[in-house]
Amino acid sequence: MAFDQDAWASNLDYARRKPKQSLETFRRIRAENYELLKGIPEAAYARSGNHTRNGPMTLLRLLEGHADHAEVHARQLQEIREVFKRAKGKA
């Protein structure tokens, strides 16, 4: 099932949280997912379901999409950090 990332961020109140706290939450969620997924048989990754937004998808494709999504956000955070460091250096 698709989710609304804006509602996710709003409900977790990221604007008021410390960045380290948000990163720790992300790390814990990823670690829990890893623990759940590491024991499933390889054949399970070929199983498919119907995603509400993307239509038919295998578990592997779904997980690849989530990993890609996380990488996009990691790059965004790196870019924001670099802008902040440059601005701080000019002050």
PDB file of C-alpha atoms in Angstrom:
ATOM      1  CA  MET A   1       0.000   0.000   0.000  1.00  0.00           C
ATOM      2  CA  ALA A   2       1.328   3.430  -0.899  1.00  0.00           C
ATOM      3  CA  PHE A   3       1.860   5.960   1.839  1.00  0.00           C
ATOM      4  CA  ASP A   4       1.828   9.735   1.998  1.00  0.00           C
ATOM      5  CA  GLN A   5       5.386  10.817   2.795  1.00  0.00           C
ATOM      6  CA  ASP A   6       4.246  14.354   3.645  1.00  0.00           C
ATOM      7  CA  ALA A   7       1.797  13.001   6.221  1.00  0.00           C
ATOM      8  CA  TRP A   8       4.551  10.699   7.528  1.00  0.00           C
ATOM      9  CA  ALA A   9       6.916  13.650   8.061  1.00  0.00           C
ATOM     10  CA  SER A  10       4.170  15.812   9.528  1.00  0.00           C
ATOM     11  CA  ASN A  11       2.935  13.146  11.941  1.00  0.00           C
ATOM     12  CA  LEU A  12       6.470  12.419  13.124  1.00  0.00           C
ATOM     13  CA  ASP A  13       6.953  16.182  13.539  1.00  0.00           C
ATOM     14  CA  TYR A  14      10.342  16.221  11.836  1.00  0.00           C
ATOM     15  CA  ALA A  15      10.392  20.019  11.856  1.00  0.00           C
ATOM     16  CA  ARG A  16      10.709  19.984  15.659  1.00  0.00           C
ATOM     17  CA  ARG A  17      12.891  16.922  16.085  1.00  0.00           C
ATOM     18  CA  LYS A  18      16.646  16.932  16.318  1.00  0.00           C
ATOM     19  CA  PRO A  19      18.244  15.582  13.124  1.00  0.00           C
ATOM     20  CA  LYS A  20      20.185  12.964  15.102  1.00  0.00           C
ATOM     21  CA  GLN A  21      16.927  11.691  16.584  1.00  0.00           C
ATOM     22  CA  SER A  22      15.354  11.363  13.138  1.00  0.00           C
ATOM     23  CA  LEU A  23      18.417   9.575  11.776  1.00  0.00           C
ATOM     24  CA  GLU A  24      18.352   7.172  14.715  1.00  0.00           C
ATOM     25  CA  THR A  25      14.674   6.433  14.060  1.00  0.00           C
ATOM     26  CA  PHE A  26      15.514   5.720  10.421  1.00  0.00           C
ATOM     27  CA  ARG A  27      18.444   3.502  11.422  1.00  0.00           C
ATOM     28  CA  ARG A  28      16.283   1.490  13.843  1.00  0.00           C
ATOM     29  CA  ILE A  29      13.512   1.000  11.251  1.00  0.00           C
ATOM     30  CA  ARG A  30      16.054  -0.181   8.671  1.00  0.00           C
ATOM     31  CA  ALA A  31      17.641  -2.551  11.198  1.00  0.00           C
ATOM     32  CA  GLU A  32      14.258  -4.030  12.118  1.00  0.00           C
ATOM     33  CA  ASN A  33      13.347  -4.513   8.465  1.00  0.00           C
ATOM     34  CA  TYR A  34      16.697  -6.195   7.844  1.00  0.00           C
ATOM     35  CA  GLU A  35      16.078  -8.598  10.734  1.00  0.00           C
ATOM     36  CA  LEU A  36      12.637  -9.445   9.330  1.00  0.00           C
ATOM     37  CA  LEU A  37      13.861  -9.933   5.762  1.00  0.00           C
ATOM     38  CA  LYS A  38      17.170 -11.733   6.249  1.00  0.00           C
ATOM     39  CA  GLY A  39      15.521 -15.019   7.076  1.00  0.00           C
ATOM     40  CA  ILE A  40      13.018 -15.277   4.258  1.00  0.00           C
ATOM     41  CA  PRO A  41      13.697 -17.739   1.439  1.00  0.00           C
ATOM     42  CA  GLU A  42      15.193 -16.288  -1.738  1.00  0.00           C
ATOM     43  CA  ALA A  43      12.143 -17.422  -3.723  1.00  0.00           C
ATOM     44  CA  ALA A  44       9.981 -15.031  -1.677  1.00  0.00           C
ATOM     45  CA  TYR A  45      11.598 -12.050  -3.405  1.00  0.00           C
ATOM     46  CA  ALA A  46       9.978 -13.131  -6.685  1.00  0.00           C
ATOM     47  CA  ARG A  47       6.491 -13.157  -5.177  1.00  0.00           C
ATOM     48  CA  SER A  48       4.302 -10.317  -6.319  1.00  0.00           C
ATOM     49  CA  GLY A  49       1.453  -8.260  -5.050  1.00  0.00           C
ATOM     50  CA  ASN A  50      -0.545  -5.300  -6.255  1.00  0.00           C
ATOM     51  CA  HIS A  51       0.823  -1.953  -5.091  1.00  0.00           C
ATOM     52  CA  THR A  52      -1.901   0.682  -4.806  1.00  0.00           C
ATOM     53  CA  ARG A  53       0.072   3.213  -6.847  1.00  0.00           C
ATOM     54  CA  ASN A  54       2.518   1.163  -8.950  1.00  0.00           C
ATOM     55  CA  GLY A  55       0.409  -1.875  -9.778  1.00  0.00           C
ATOM     56  CA  PRO A  56       1.893  -5.391  -9.799  1.00  0.00           C
ATOM     57  CA  MET A  57       5.306  -5.551  -8.110  1.00  0.00           C
ATOM     58  CA  THR A  58       7.596  -8.232  -6.792  1.00  0.00           C
ATOM     59  CA  LEU A  59       8.889  -8.023  -3.245  1.00  0.00           C
ATOM     60  CA  LEU A  60      12.369  -7.467  -4.682  1.00  0.00           C
ATOM     61  CA  ARG A  61      11.218  -4.485  -6.758  1.00  0.00           C
ATOM     62  CA  LEU A  62       9.366  -3.033  -3.781  1.00  0.00           C
ATOM     63  CA  LEU A  63      12.495  -3.279  -1.619  1.00  0.00           C
ATOM     64  CA  GLU A  64      14.657  -1.809  -4.380  1.00  0.00           C
ATOM     65  CA  GLY A  65      12.264   1.118  -4.600  1.00  0.00           C
ATOM     66  CA  HIS A  66      12.476   1.713  -0.846  1.00  0.00           C
ATOM     67  CA  ALA A  67      16.279   1.533  -0.958  1.00  0.00           C
ATOM     68  CA  ASP A  68      16.393   3.999  -3.871  1.00  0.00           C
ATOM     69  CA  HIS A  69      14.024   6.313  -1.997  1.00  0.00           C
ATOM     70  CA  ALA A  70      16.301   6.260   1.053  1.00  0.00           C
ATOM     71  CA  GLU A  71      19.322   7.068  -1.129  1.00  0.00           C
ATOM     72  CA  VAL A  72      17.518  10.093  -2.588  1.00  0.00           C
ATOM     73  CA  HIS A  73      16.881  11.395   0.920  1.00  0.00           C
ATOM     74  CA  ALA A  74      20.484  10.692   1.951  1.00  0.00           C
ATOM     75  CA  ARG A  75      21.717  12.807  -0.977  1.00  0.00           C
ATOM     76  CA  GLN A  76      19.265  15.561  -0.034  1.00  0.00           C
ATOM     77  CA  LEU A  77      20.607  15.568   3.515  1.00  0.00           C
ATOM     78  CA  GLN A  78      24.195  15.720   2.260  1.00  0.00           C
ATOM     79  CA  GLU A  79      23.354  18.679   0.028  1.00  0.00           C
ATOM     80  CA  ILE A  80      21.597  20.528   2.865  1.00  0.00           C
ATOM     81  CA  ARG A  81      24.551  19.868   5.143  1.00  0.00           C
ATOM     82  CA  GLU A  82      26.989  21.236   2.568  1.00  0.00           C
ATOM     83  CA  VAL A  83      24.910  24.393   2.088  1.00  0.00           C
ATOM     84  CA  PHE A  84      24.767  24.859   5.858  1.00  0.00           C
ATOM     85  CA  LYS A  85      28.532  24.380   6.216  1.00  0.00           C
ATOM     86  CA  ARG A  86      29.235  26.901   3.428  1.00  0.00           C
ATOM     87  CA  ALA A  87      26.826  29.432   4.952  1.00  0.00           C
ATOM     88  CA  LYS A  88      28.340  28.924   8.389  1.00  0.00           C
ATOM     89  CA  GLY A  89      31.824  29.472   6.954  1.00  0.00           C
ATOM     90  CA  LYS A  90      30.783  32.814   5.452  1.00  0.00           C
ATOM     91  CA  ALA A  91      29.295  34.115   8.734  1.00  0.00           C
TER      92      ALA A  91
END
